Each structure stands twice: as C-alpha cells, then as structure tokens.
mmCIF file of C-alpha atoms in Angstrom:
data_model
loop_
_atom_site.group_PDB
_atom_site.id
_atom_site.type_symbol
_atom_site.label_atom_id
_atom_site.label_comp_id
_atom_site.label_asym_id
_atom_site.label_seq_id
_atom_site.Cartn_x
_atom_site.Cartn_y
_atom_site.Cartn_z
ATOM 1 C CA MET A 1 -28.797 15.889 -40.455
ATOM 2 C CA ARG A 2 -27.649 19.498 -40.169
ATOM 3 C CA ASN A 3 -30.570 20.159 -37.803
ATOM 4 C CA TYR A 4 -30.607 16.713 -36.215
ATOM 5 C CA ALA A 5 -31.972 17.863 -32.832
ATOM 6 C CA VAL A 6 -33.897 21.019 -33.781
ATOM 7 C CA PHE A 7 -37.568 20.613 -32.920
ATOM 8 C CA GLN A 8 -38.643 24.166 -33.737
ATOM 9 C CA GLY A 9 -39.234 25.760 -37.095
ATOM 10 C CA ARG A 10 -40.219 24.172 -40.361
ATOM 11 C CA THR A 11 -38.796 21.722 -42.919
ATOM 12 C CA SER A 12 -39.735 21.804 -46.579
ATOM 13 C CA ARG A 13 -41.318 18.760 -48.173
ATOM 14 C CA GLY A 14 -38.284 18.187 -50.404
ATOM 15 C CA ASP A 15 -35.762 18.381 -47.556
ATOM 16 C CA TYR A 16 -37.857 16.025 -45.435
ATOM 17 C CA TRP A 17 -38.148 13.362 -48.148
ATOM 18 C CA ARG A 18 -34.445 13.652 -49.018
ATOM 19 C CA PHE A 19 -33.686 12.952 -45.349
ATOM 20 C CA ILE A 20 -35.992 9.912 -45.406
ATOM 21 C CA LEU A 21 -34.421 8.646 -48.651
ATOM 22 C CA VAL A 22 -30.895 8.882 -47.206
ATOM 23 C CA TYR A 23 -32.074 7.178 -44.019
ATOM 24 C CA ILE A 24 -33.577 4.300 -46.013
ATOM 25 C CA GLY A 25 -30.351 3.978 -48.007
ATOM 26 C CA ILE A 26 -28.279 3.770 -44.826
ATOM 27 C CA ALA A 27 -30.721 1.236 -43.361
ATOM 28 C CA LEU A 28 -30.453 -0.954 -46.470
ATOM 29 C CA ILE A 29 -26.666 -0.886 -46.256
ATOM 30 C CA ALA A 30 -26.897 -1.856 -42.564
ATOM 31 C CA LEU A 31 -29.198 -4.750 -43.451
ATOM 32 C CA MET A 32 -26.704 -5.972 -46.056
ATOM 33 C CA ILE A 33 -23.874 -5.762 -43.520
ATOM 34 C CA ASP A 34 -25.967 -7.686 -40.973
ATOM 35 C CA SER A 35 -26.689 -10.308 -43.596
ATOM 36 C CA ALA A 36 -23.071 -10.583 -44.718
ATOM 37 C CA LEU A 37 -21.671 -10.841 -41.197
ATOM 38 C CA GLY A 38 -24.460 -13.029 -39.851
ATOM 39 C CA THR A 39 -25.340 -10.531 -37.119
ATOM 40 C CA GLY A 40 -29.006 -10.375 -38.116
ATOM 41 C CA ASN A 41 -32.034 -12.505 -37.429
ATOM 42 C CA LYS A 42 -35.756 -12.347 -38.202
ATOM 43 C CA ASP A 43 -36.222 -9.490 -35.704
ATOM 44 C CA GLY A 44 -33.357 -7.316 -36.960
ATOM 45 C CA GLY A 45 -29.659 -7.185 -36.396
ATOM 46 C CA LEU A 46 -26.817 -5.352 -34.734
ATOM 47 C CA PHE A 47 -26.092 -2.813 -37.469
ATOM 48 C CA ILE A 48 -29.697 -2.042 -38.406
ATOM 49 C CA GLY A 49 -30.420 -1.594 -34.703
ATOM 50 C CA LEU A 50 -27.570 0.901 -34.413
ATOM 51 C CA VAL A 51 -28.838 2.775 -37.480
ATOM 52 C CA HIS A 52 -32.346 2.978 -36.018
ATOM 53 C CA LEU A 53 -31.012 4.093 -32.642
ATOM 54 C CA GLY A 54 -28.696 6.685 -34.184
ATOM 55 C CA HIS A 55 -31.478 8.165 -36.302
ATOM 56 C CA LEU A 56 -34.235 8.137 -33.681
ATOM 57 C CA ILE A 57 -33.857 11.763 -32.542
ATOM 58 C CA PRO A 58 -33.171 13.128 -36.066
ATOM 59 C CA GLN A 59 -36.261 11.314 -37.411
ATOM 60 C CA ILE A 60 -38.488 12.717 -34.703
ATOM 61 C CA ALA A 61 -37.035 16.227 -35.154
ATOM 62 C CA ALA A 62 -37.517 16.120 -38.931
ATOM 63 C CA GLY A 63 -41.071 14.833 -38.483
ATOM 64 C CA VAL A 64 -41.894 17.572 -35.981
ATOM 65 C CA ARG A 65 -40.557 20.282 -38.310
ATOM 66 C CA ARG A 66 -42.468 18.752 -41.257
ATOM 67 C CA MET A 67 -45.709 18.789 -39.259
ATOM 68 C CA HIS A 68 -44.990 22.422 -38.392
ATOM 69 C CA ASP A 69 -44.545 23.246 -42.089
ATOM 70 C CA THR A 70 -48.055 21.941 -42.786
ATOM 71 C CA ASP A 71 -49.320 23.980 -39.788
ATOM 72 C CA HIS A 72 -50.145 20.895 -37.713
ATOM 73 C CA SER A 73 -49.152 20.049 -34.176
ATOM 74 C CA SER A 74 -46.297 17.590 -33.774
ATOM 75 C CA TRP A 75 -48.624 15.388 -31.723
ATOM 76 C CA TRP A 76 -49.947 14.108 -35.068
ATOM 77 C CA LEU A 77 -46.734 12.056 -35.304
ATOM 78 C CA LEU A 78 -48.291 9.656 -32.803
ATOM 79 C CA LEU A 79 -50.774 8.696 -35.523
ATOM 80 C CA SER A 80 -48.274 7.562 -38.149
ATOM 81 C CA PRO A 81 -50.657 7.117 -41.115
ATOM 82 C CA VAL A 82 -52.117 10.591 -40.597
ATOM 83 C CA ALA A 83 -48.647 12.122 -40.187
ATOM 84 C CA LEU A 84 -47.526 10.427 -43.414
ATOM 85 C CA VAL A 85 -50.421 12.020 -45.276
ATOM 86 C CA PHE A 86 -49.612 15.440 -43.774
ATOM 87 C CA ALA A 87 -45.934 15.001 -44.726
ATOM 88 C CA CYS A 88 -47.003 14.631 -48.360
ATOM 89 C CA PHE A 89 -48.930 17.926 -48.364
ATOM 90 C CA ALA A 90 -47.307 21.141 -49.481
ATOM 91 C CA GLY A 91 -46.284 23.433 -46.655
ATOM 92 C CA THR A 92 -48.296 26.440 -45.577
ATOM 93 C CA PRO A 93 -47.419 29.390 -47.816
ATOM 94 C CA GLY A 94 -46.051 32.315 -45.867
ATOM 95 C CA THR A 95 -45.504 32.498 -42.142
ATOM 96 C CA ASN A 96 -47.625 30.264 -39.924
ATOM 97 C CA ARG A 97 -47.717 29.821 -36.137
ATOM 98 C CA PHE A 98 -44.450 27.850 -36.272
ATOM 99 C CA GLY A 99 -42.437 30.492 -38.091
ATOM 100 C CA PRO A 100 -41.466 31.601 -41.572
ATOM 101 C CA PRO A 101 -41.485 29.136 -44.453
ATOM 102 C CA PRO A 102 -38.325 27.109 -44.936
ATOM 103 C CA VAL A 103 -35.993 27.784 -47.804
ATOM 104 C CA ALA A 104 -35.311 24.464 -49.504
ATOM 105 C CA GLY A 105 -31.764 23.148 -49.298
ATOM 106 C CA VAL A 106 -31.465 22.792 -53.057
ATOM 107 C CA VAL A 107 -30.136 25.424 -55.415
ATOM 108 C CA PRO A 108 -33.108 27.325 -56.837
ATOM 109 C CA ALA A 109 -33.779 27.389 -60.590
ATOM 110 C CA SER A 110 -32.936 31.073 -60.679
ATOM 111 C CA LEU A 111 -31.837 33.597 -58.130
ATOM 112 C CA ALA A 112 -34.790 35.771 -59.065
ATOM 113 C CA ALA A 113 -37.271 33.027 -58.201
ATOM 114 C CA ALA A 114 -35.557 32.358 -54.874
ATOM 115 C CA ALA A 115 -35.215 36.047 -54.058
ATOM 116 C CA SER A 116 -38.901 36.680 -54.726
ATOM 117 C CA GLY A 117 -39.820 34.031 -52.161
ATOM 118 C CA PRO A 118 -39.462 34.457 -48.410
ATOM 119 C CA VAL A 119 -35.957 34.525 -46.986
ATOM 120 C CA THR A 120 -35.271 33.708 -43.348
ATOM 121 C CA ALA A 121 -33.052 36.701 -42.489
ATOM 122 C CA PRO A 122 -33.174 39.442 -45.098
ATOM 123 C CA PRO A 123 -30.330 41.925 -44.936
ATOM 124 C CA VAL A 124 -31.179 45.492 -44.024
ATOM 125 C CA ALA A 125 -30.227 48.505 -46.135
ATOM 126 C CA LEU A 126 -26.493 48.770 -45.643
ATOM 127 C CA PRO A 127 -23.977 51.542 -46.040
ATOM 128 C CA GLN A 128 -21.047 50.612 -48.260
ATOM 129 C CA CYS A 129 -18.712 49.911 -45.297
ATOM 130 C CA ASP A 130 -21.125 47.401 -43.695
ATOM 131 C CA VAL A 131 -21.447 45.170 -46.768
ATOM 132 C CA ILE A 132 -18.316 43.206 -45.907
ATOM 133 C CA ALA A 133 -19.484 42.724 -42.319
ATOM 134 C CA GLU A 134 -22.895 41.510 -43.539
ATOM 135 C CA ILE A 135 -21.329 39.033 -45.975
ATOM 136 C CA GLU A 136 -19.025 37.774 -43.225
ATOM 137 C CA ARG A 137 -22.053 37.340 -40.923
ATOM 138 C CA LEU A 138 -23.831 35.365 -43.640
ATOM 139 C CA ALA A 139 -20.715 33.234 -44.183
ATOM 140 C CA GLN A 140 -20.637 32.414 -40.467
ATOM 141 C CA LEU A 141 -24.308 31.405 -40.579
ATOM 142 C CA ARG A 142 -23.564 29.177 -43.573
ATOM 143 C CA ALA A 143 -20.526 27.631 -41.859
ATOM 144 C CA GLY A 144 -22.606 26.980 -38.730
ATOM 145 C CA GLY A 145 -25.240 25.152 -40.770
ATOM 146 C CA ASN A 146 -27.930 27.806 -40.322
ATOM 147 C CA LEU A 147 -27.951 28.745 -44.020
ATOM 148 C CA SER A 148 -27.685 26.517 -47.049
ATOM 149 C CA GLU A 149 -25.383 27.430 -49.905
ATOM 150 C CA ALA A 150 -28.360 28.611 -51.957
ATOM 151 C CA GLU A 151 -29.666 30.808 -49.125
ATOM 152 C CA PHE A 152 -26.196 32.295 -48.641
ATOM 153 C CA GLU A 153 -25.873 33.160 -52.337
ATOM 154 C CA VAL A 154 -29.317 34.780 -52.474
ATOM 155 C CA MET A 155 -28.766 36.834 -49.331
ATOM 156 C CA LYS A 156 -25.267 37.864 -50.438
ATOM 157 C CA ALA A 157 -26.668 39.051 -53.769
ATOM 158 C CA GLN A 158 -29.360 41.026 -51.920
ATOM 159 C CA ALA A 159 -26.772 42.673 -49.644
ATOM 160 C CA LEU A 160 -24.603 43.634 -52.627
ATOM 161 C CA SER A 161 -27.535 45.017 -54.599
ATOM 162 C CA GLN A 162 -28.762 47.048 -51.625
ATOM 163 C CA ALA A 163 -25.268 48.418 -51.082
ATOM 164 C CA ARG A 164 -25.104 49.507 -54.728
ATOM 165 C CA GLY A 165 -28.423 51.304 -54.308
ATOM 166 C CA ALA A 166 -27.416 52.992 -51.008
#
C-alpha cells in the first residue's frame, strides 16, 4: 500500500502476491463482519463493498506495475485471465522499457546477494564529508516510502564502503 496510486515503474512478483494476500485477508474479515452484523446479502455487503472500493485504485496500480515488470502493457489487465498468467511469470531481468527492476520489499538472504543485483539509486563515489549527507538522503527516501528497509541497508553499506575506499 506504500505505492497505492503509483502507476509507473515495476513491482516484483513477491511484493505483488503479498499485496493480494493481504487484500484477500482484509476481504475475508469484512465478509465475517458483514455476516456477524447482518449487513450482507447474496450480492455482497456493506463492509466488503467498502473494502473493494477502498482497494480499487491500489489493485489497479499494483496490477499495472506487475504487468510492467513482465514487460507487458497495462492494457493486458482488461483480459483478467491473461493478466493473471503474466502476474505469475518472473519479471524481466535488468532494465526494460518501464524502468529498472524492482528491489523486493523483503530482507535479502545476504547483503552480498542484494548488492550484486540492481539497485534503484546507487550512491556515487563520495568524499568522507559527504557520507553523512548521503546516509541522511537515503534515510529520507526510506521515511518517505521510496526505499524499503532492505534497500536502505544495502545502499548505506555501499556508501560507507565507497567512502572507506575514497
């Protein structure tokens, strides 16, 4: 939900399916509330309707970014079965026409494995005095939701190692 209305860029397969899993969980809870309060009927209910309405834009945005990750146009979302198949495919390795590959929102198995993969905004070679400014910039990106905790840690480690080498 961090990028609930972002229609550009890419979303990894894991992040997309975690979003869908959370959405289904919330929908099930809404169905139980509708059932318990008697606000539901055979066509739905008040709370499940609110959940669907509240997640409409985030679902479309996540689907668009997932299609972009597989290097397909977002128009494929209009054909739901085809889009579901594309959502199951691994993303395009490397940069495609929709941008650089996403960095998954989970903590990588090792920093070396994550650092060897593509990173969205690699730090430049920094003099010693600019390391603090770079780490503060990365912290602001993390606080604004533009970097995950794992991305922040990898990029911070890169900035520190480059500063040691400078």
